[in-house]
PDB file of C-alpha atoms in Angstrom:
ATOM      1  CA  MET A 274    -114.365  78.916  -0.445  1.00 45.00           C
ATOM      2  CA  LYS A 275    -113.300  76.157  -2.826  1.00 47.00           C
ATOM      3  CA  THR A 276    -115.885  73.684  -1.571  1.00 47.00           C
ATOM      4  CA  SER A 277    -118.729  76.140  -2.094  1.00 48.00           C
ATOM      5  CA  GLY A 278    -117.523  76.658  -5.703  1.00 48.00           C
ATOM      6  CA  ILE A 279    -117.502  72.903  -6.279  1.00 49.00           C
ATOM      7  CA  LYS A 280    -120.955  72.545  -4.710  1.00 47.00           C
ATOM      8  CA  SER A 281    -122.190  75.408  -6.872  1.00 49.00           C
ATOM      9  CA  GLY A 282    -120.729  73.733 -10.001  1.00 47.00           C
ATOM     10  CA  ILE A 283    -122.337  70.384  -9.131  1.00 51.00           C
ATOM     11  CA  LEU A 284    -125.665  72.076  -8.463  1.00 47.00           C
ATOM     12  CA  THR A 285    -125.475  73.908 -11.824  1.00 50.00           C
ATOM     13  CA  LEU A 286    -124.630  70.672 -13.650  1.00 47.00           C
ATOM     14  CA  PHE A 287    -127.541  68.890 -11.943  1.00 47.00           C
ATOM     15  CA  LEU A 288    -129.950  71.680 -12.951  1.00 46.00           C
ATOM     16  CA  VAL A 289    -128.770  71.607 -16.586  1.00 45.00           C
ATOM     17  CA  GLN A 290    -129.255  67.826 -16.748  1.00 49.00           C
ATOM     18  CA  LEU A 291    -132.693  68.165 -15.181  1.00 45.00           C
ATOM     19  CA  MET A 292    -133.680  70.791 -17.782  1.00 46.00           C
ATOM     20  CA  ILE A 293    -132.457  68.571 -20.631  1.00 49.00           C
ATOM     21  CA  LEU A 294    -134.390  65.569 -19.368  1.00 48.00           C
ATOM     22  CA  SER A 295    -137.531  67.569 -18.740  1.00 48.00           C
ATOM     23  CA  SER A 296    -137.469  68.921 -22.306  1.00 50.00           C
ATOM     24  CA  CYS A 297    -137.907  65.388 -23.677  1.00 51.00           C
ATOM     25  CA  GLY A 298    -141.558  64.750 -24.326  1.00 53.00           C
ATOM     26  CA  ASP A 299    -143.328  61.409 -24.346  1.00 52.00           C
ATOM     27  CA  ASP A 300    -143.319  61.400 -28.170  1.00 55.00           C
ATOM     28  CA  ASP A 301    -139.534  61.735 -28.262  1.00 54.00           C
ATOM     29  CA  LEU A 302    -139.097  58.750 -25.982  1.00 53.00           C
ATOM     30  CA  LYS A 303    -141.515  56.633 -28.034  1.00 53.00           C
ATOM     31  CA  ASN A 304    -139.578  57.461 -31.217  1.00 54.00           C
ATOM     32  CA  ALA A 305    -136.282  56.565 -29.553  1.00 52.00           C
ATOM     33  CA  THR A 306    -137.661  53.137 -28.646  1.00 53.00           C
ATOM     34  CA  SER A 307    -138.845  52.416 -32.198  1.00 52.00           C
ATOM     35  CA  ILE A 308    -135.517  53.537 -33.688  1.00 48.00           C
ATOM     36  CA  SER A 309    -133.480  51.390 -31.311  1.00 49.00           C
ATOM     37  CA  ALA A 310    -135.678  48.379 -32.125  1.00 50.00           C
ATOM     38  CA  LYS A 311    -134.565  48.550 -35.796  1.00 50.00           C
ATOM     39  CA  LYS A 312    -131.178  46.949 -35.504  1.00 51.00           C
ATOM     40  CA  ILE A 313    -128.898  46.973 -38.505  1.00 53.00           C
ATOM     41  CA  THR A 314    -126.549  44.043 -38.830  1.00 57.00           C
ATOM     42  CA  LEU A 315    -123.544  43.678 -41.068  1.00 59.00           C
ATOM     43  CA  SER A 316    -121.879  40.520 -42.212  1.00 65.00           C
ATOM     44  CA  THR A 317    -118.217  40.989 -43.078  1.00 71.00           C
ATOM     45  CA  ASP A 318    -115.910  38.487 -44.729  1.00 83.00           C
ATOM     46  CA  ARG A 319    -112.264  39.592 -44.450  1.00 84.00           C
ATOM     47  CA  SER A 320    -109.514  38.409 -46.771  1.00 86.00           C
ATOM     48  CA  TYR A 321    -105.800  39.217 -46.537  1.00 89.00           C
ATOM     49  CA  GLY A 322    -103.319  39.732 -49.384  1.00 89.00           C
ATOM     50  CA  VAL A 323    -105.914  39.729 -52.152  1.00 87.00           C
ATOM     51  CA  ASP A 324    -104.918  39.700 -55.839  1.00 88.00           C
ATOM     52  CA  ILE A 325    -107.682  40.658 -58.278  1.00 84.00           C
ATOM     53  CA  ILE A 326    -107.531  40.214 -62.061  1.00 86.00           C
ATOM     54  CA  TYR A 327    -109.851  42.207 -64.348  1.00 82.00           C
ATOM     55  CA  SER A 328    -110.263  40.916 -67.882  1.00 81.00           C
ATOM     56  CA  ASP A 329    -112.354  41.935 -70.859  1.00 79.00           C
ATOM     57  CA  SER A 330    -112.955  39.572 -73.790  1.00 82.00           C
ATOM     58  CA  ALA A 331    -110.494  37.069 -72.276  1.00 81.00           C
ATOM     59  CA  LYS A 332    -107.714  39.691 -72.177  1.00 83.00           C
ATOM     60  CA  VAL A 333    -106.171  40.813 -68.892  1.00 85.00           C
ATOM     61  CA  LYS A 334    -106.739  44.568 -68.564  1.00 84.00           C
ATOM     62  CA  ALA A 335    -105.728  45.137 -64.947  1.00 85.00           C
ATOM     63  CA  LYS A 336    -104.386  43.463 -61.820  1.00 89.00           C
ATOM     64  CA  GLY A 337    -105.100  44.748 -58.352  1.00 88.00           C
ATOM     65  CA  TYR A 338    -103.653  44.081 -54.937  1.00 93.00           C
ATOM     66  CA  ALA A 339    -105.261  44.890 -51.577  1.00 90.00           C
ATOM     67  CA  PRO A 340    -103.647  44.016 -48.230  1.00 92.00           C
ATOM     68  CA  ILE A 341    -107.156  43.668 -46.732  1.00 88.00           C
ATOM     69  CA  LEU A 342    -110.455  43.170 -48.556  1.00 88.00           C
ATOM     70  CA  ASP A 343    -113.709  43.246 -46.603  1.00 86.00           C
ATOM     71  CA  LYS A 344    -116.787  41.902 -48.371  1.00 87.00           C
ATOM     72  CA  VAL A 345    -119.652  43.603 -46.531  1.00 85.00           C
ATOM     73  CA  THR A 346    -123.257  42.384 -46.670  1.00 82.00           C
ATOM     74  CA  PRO A 347    -125.597  44.720 -44.765  1.00 80.00           C
ATOM     75  CA  SER A 348    -128.962  43.398 -43.608  1.00 78.00           C
ATOM     76  CA  GLN A 349    -130.514  46.166 -45.715  1.00 78.00           C
ATOM     77  CA  GLY A 350    -128.992  47.625 -48.851  1.00 77.00           C
ATOM     78  CA  ALA A 351    -126.477  46.443 -51.402  1.00 81.00           C
ATOM     79  CA  MET A 352    -123.272  44.505 -50.858  1.00 84.00           C
ATOM     80  CA  TYR A 353    -119.951  46.284 -51.237  1.00 88.00           C
ATOM     81  CA  ASN A 354    -116.233  45.588 -51.037  1.00 86.00           C
ATOM     82  CA  GLU A 355    -114.064  47.763 -48.824  1.00 89.00           C
ATOM     83  CA  MET A 356    -110.275  47.993 -48.874  1.00 88.00           C
ATOM     84  CA  PRO A 357    -109.432  49.815 -45.625  1.00 91.00           C
ATOM     85  CA  LYS A 358    -105.639  49.519 -46.085  1.00 93.00           C
ATOM     86  CA  GLY A 359    -105.686  50.709 -49.694  1.00 92.00           C
ATOM     87  CA  VAL A 360    -105.217  49.210 -53.099  1.00 92.00           C
ATOM     88  CA  LYS A 361    -102.757  49.203 -55.987  1.00 93.00           C
ATOM     89  CA  ILE A 362    -104.008  48.545 -59.515  1.00 89.00           C
ATOM     90  CA  GLU A 363    -101.743  48.032 -62.518  1.00 91.00           C
ATOM     91  CA  PHE A 364    -103.186  48.407 -66.036  1.00 88.00           C
ATOM     92  CA  TYR A 365    -102.010  46.489 -69.109  1.00 87.00           C
ATOM     93  CA  ASN A 366    -102.253  46.825 -72.878  1.00 84.00           C
ATOM     94  CA  ASP A 367    -103.173  43.922 -75.184  1.00 82.00           C
ATOM     95  CA  PHE A 368     -99.567  42.647 -75.060  1.00 84.00           C
ATOM     96  CA  LEU A 369     -99.567  42.588 -71.213  1.00 84.00           C
ATOM     97  CA  LYS A 370     -97.208  45.547 -71.069  1.00 88.00           C
ATOM     98  CA  PRO A 371     -97.933  47.767 -68.010  1.00 89.00           C
ATOM     99  CA  THR A 372     -99.470  51.092 -69.033  1.00 87.00           C
ATOM    100  CA  GLY A 373    -100.218  52.726 -65.687  1.00 88.00           C
ATOM    101  CA  THR A 374    -101.138  52.407 -62.024  1.00 89.00           C
ATOM    102  CA  ILE A 375    -103.584  53.684 -59.435  1.00 90.00           C
ATOM    103  CA  THR A 376    -102.693  53.590 -55.749  1.00 93.00           C
ATOM    104  CA  SER A 377    -104.739  54.806 -52.802  1.00 94.00           C
ATOM    105  CA  GLY A 378    -104.869  54.482 -49.030  1.00 94.00           C
ATOM    106  CA  TYR A 379    -108.528  53.374 -49.049  1.00 94.00           C
ATOM    107  CA  ALA A 380    -111.055  52.126 -51.607  1.00 92.00           C
ATOM    108  CA  ILE A 381    -114.671  51.005 -51.705  1.00 90.00           C
ATOM    109  CA  ASN A 382    -116.323  49.109 -54.557  1.00 90.00           C
ATOM    110  CA  LYS A 383    -120.108  49.394 -54.789  1.00 90.00           C
ATOM    111  CA  GLN A 384    -120.991  46.392 -56.915  1.00 85.00           C
ATOM    112  CA  THR A 385    -124.633  47.215 -57.601  1.00 87.00           C
ATOM    113  CA  GLU A 386    -123.856  50.767 -58.733  1.00 90.00           C
ATOM    114  CA  LYS A 387    -120.670  49.639 -60.528  1.00 89.00           C
ATOM    115  CA  ILE A 388    -118.700  52.440 -58.873  1.00 91.00           C
ATOM    116  CA  THR A 389    -115.322  52.306 -57.158  1.00 91.00           C
ATOM    117  CA  ILE A 390    -114.210  55.203 -54.965  1.00 91.00           C
ATOM    118  CA  PHE A 391    -110.507  55.638 -54.214  1.00 93.00           C
ATOM    119  CA  ARG A 392    -109.598  57.878 -51.247  1.00 93.00           C
ATOM    120  CA  LYS A 393    -106.543  59.004 -49.251  1.00 92.00           C
ATOM    121  CA  ASN A 394    -103.466  59.953 -51.221  1.00 92.00           C
ATOM    122  CA  VAL A 395    -104.699  58.754 -54.632  1.00 92.00           C
ATOM    123  CA  ILE A 396    -101.979  58.685 -57.293  1.00 90.00           C
ATOM    124  CA  VAL A 397    -102.537  57.793 -60.953  1.00 89.00           C
ATOM    125  CA  VAL A 398     -99.429  57.294 -63.083  1.00 89.00           C
ATOM    126  CA  ASN A 399     -99.155  56.516 -66.792  1.00 86.00           C
ATOM    127  CA  ASP A 400     -96.651  57.367 -69.533  1.00 85.00           C
ATOM    128  CA  GLN A 401     -98.245  60.814 -70.103  1.00 85.00           C
ATOM    129  CA  ILE A 402     -99.318  62.183 -66.706  1.00 83.00           C
ATOM    130  CA  THR A 403     -99.237  61.833 -62.956  1.00 87.00           C
ATOM    131  CA  PHE A 404    -102.529  62.758 -61.303  1.00 88.00           C
ATOM    132  CA  THR A 405    -102.828  63.249 -57.529  1.00 87.00           C
ATOM    133  CA  THR A 406    -105.992  63.788 -55.515  1.00 89.00           C
ATOM    134  CA  GLU A 407    -107.738  62.770 -52.306  1.00 92.00           C
ATOM    135  CA  GLU A 408    -110.730  61.164 -54.080  1.00 92.00           C
ATOM    136  CA  LEU A 409    -111.124  59.498 -57.465  1.00 92.00           C
ATOM    137  CA  ILE A 410    -114.321  57.812 -58.655  1.00 92.00           C
ATOM    138  CA  TRP A 411    -114.383  55.073 -61.303  1.00 91.00           C
ATOM    139  CA  ASP A 412    -117.775  54.687 -63.019  1.00 91.00           C
ATOM    140  CA  GLU A 413    -117.702  51.320 -64.763  1.00 89.00           C
ATOM    141  CA  ASN A 414    -120.919  52.005 -66.725  1.00 90.00           C
ATOM    142  CA  LYS A 415    -119.560  55.242 -68.219  1.00 91.00           C
ATOM    143  CA  ARG A 416    -115.970  53.929 -68.320  1.00 89.00           C
ATOM    144  CA  MET A 417    -114.897  57.278 -66.879  1.00 92.00           C
ATOM    145  CA  TYR A 418    -112.900  58.547 -63.906  1.00 90.00           C
ATOM    146  CA  SER A 419    -113.874  61.730 -62.087  1.00 91.00           C
ATOM    147  CA  SER A 420    -112.555  63.715 -59.153  1.00 91.00           C
ATOM    148  CA  PRO A 421    -113.779  66.869 -57.414  1.00 88.00           C
ATOM    149  CA  TYR A 422    -110.222  68.252 -57.229  1.00 87.00           C
ATOM    150  CA  GLY A 423    -106.712  67.295 -58.240  1.00 84.00           C
ATOM    151  CA  THR A 424    -103.319  68.079 -59.738  1.00 84.00           C
ATOM    152  CA  VAL A 425    -102.061  66.883 -63.121  1.00 85.00           C
ATOM    153  CA  THR A 426     -98.333  66.854 -63.888  1.00 84.00           C
ATOM    154  CA  SER A 427     -97.370  66.290 -67.520  1.00 80.00           C
ATOM    155  CA  LYS A 428     -94.438  63.971 -68.096  1.00 73.00           C
ATOM    156  CA  LYS A 429     -93.672  65.540 -71.477  1.00 74.00           C
ATOM    157  CA  ASP A 430     -92.804  69.055 -70.337  1.00 76.00           C
ATOM    158  CA  GLY A 431     -93.296  69.088 -66.563  1.00 77.00           C
ATOM    159  CA  SER A 432     -96.281  71.452 -66.673  1.00 79.00           C
ATOM    160  CA  VAL A 433     -98.596  71.344 -63.668  1.00 84.00           C
ATOM    161  CA  ALA A 434    -102.345  72.067 -63.572  1.00 83.00           C
ATOM    162  CA  THR A 435    -104.493  72.086 -60.451  1.00 85.00           C
ATOM    163  CA  GLY A 436    -108.256  72.441 -60.669  1.00 84.00           C
ATOM    164  CA  THR A 437    -111.717  71.095 -60.013  1.00 84.00           C
ATOM    165  CA  GLU A 438    -113.995  68.615 -61.745  1.00 87.00           C
ATOM    166  CA  PHE A 439    -111.349  66.340 -63.230  1.00 88.00           C
ATOM    167  CA  THR A 440    -112.608  63.728 -65.719  1.00 89.00           C
ATOM    168  CA  ALA A 441    -110.762  61.173 -67.850  1.00 88.00           C
ATOM    169  CA  PRO A 442    -111.619  58.068 -69.868  1.00 87.00           C
ATOM    170  CA  GLN A 443    -110.600  54.695 -68.469  1.00 82.00           C
ATOM    171  CA  ASP A 444    -107.192  54.739 -70.194  1.00 80.00           C
ATOM    172  CA  PHE A 445    -106.338  58.303 -69.071  1.00 82.00           C
ATOM    173  CA  SER A 446    -105.379  59.105 -72.681  1.00 83.00           C
ATOM    174  CA  THR A 447    -106.983  62.542 -72.301  1.00 85.00           C
ATOM    175  CA  TYR A 448    -108.359  64.531 -69.409  1.00 84.00           C
ATOM    176  CA  LYS A 449    -110.501  67.550 -68.656  1.00 87.00           C
ATOM    177  CA  ILE A 450    -110.051  69.811 -65.650  1.00 84.00           C
ATOM    178  CA  ILE A 451    -112.202  72.860 -64.785  1.00 86.00           C
ATOM    179  CA  GLN A 452    -110.950  76.085 -63.166  1.00 83.00           C
ATOM    180  CA  ALA A 453    -107.366  75.038 -63.794  1.00 79.00           C
ATOM    181  CA  SER A 454    -104.350  77.026 -62.715  1.00 79.00           C
ATOM    182  CA  GLY A 455    -100.705  76.124 -62.795  1.00 75.00           C
ATOM    183  CA  THR A 456     -97.454  76.422 -64.685  1.00 77.00           C
ATOM    184  CA  THR A 457     -96.421  75.390 -68.159  1.00 70.00           C
ATOM    185  CA  TYR A 458     -93.178  75.501 -70.118  1.00 67.00           C
ATOM    186  CA  VAL A 459     -92.858  76.828 -73.648  1.00 64.00           C
ATOM    187  CA  LYS A 460     -89.950  75.926 -75.921  1.00 67.00           C
ATOM    188  CA  GLY A 461     -88.532  78.337 -78.416  1.00 63.00           C
ATOM    189  CA  ASP A 462     -87.826  82.016 -78.738  1.00 63.00           C
ATOM    190  CA  LEU A 463     -90.668  84.217 -77.509  1.00 58.00           C
ATOM    191  CA  THR A 464     -89.166  87.561 -78.577  1.00 64.00           C
ATOM    192  CA  PRO A 465     -91.163  89.440 -81.258  1.00 62.00           C
TER     193      PRO A 465
END
């Protein structure tokens, strides 16, 4: 009884494969050949323990560290830098005093578009807030950060806001968050 079930299963599998192959027309096979002929090649230069310094008008504004930095040059399209093991960036004021950090488990810098995307456990810390998210985008042209979702914790009073469409200028001095919900603390007597 068991052998006839196995034979029946093999026969069914063979018939399904035959139907799949017979449904492929000549045009489909011709297209598959032309697609496979267009090979895409990537050239990757890998560096370990990379320190990056960002300056503006001869003043150090930020220092970054990436355990691994891949400089990728596709055969078609723009070059980009990928940090598959994450990145930590420390920001400085004009007196080289640290003002905040960004850490993430992954980052990609698209040089042509002047956009850096931080992903995986992204944490932004400065003296006013801590912002956590899974994706943060830095637009160098607009000098703005944006995120589709995140949580802001205020260091002044411990209030927490979670919402969508987070935006902040490059120094995180202010922020905007849409559809926010959370908790806040009010000092003083609230009785009428």
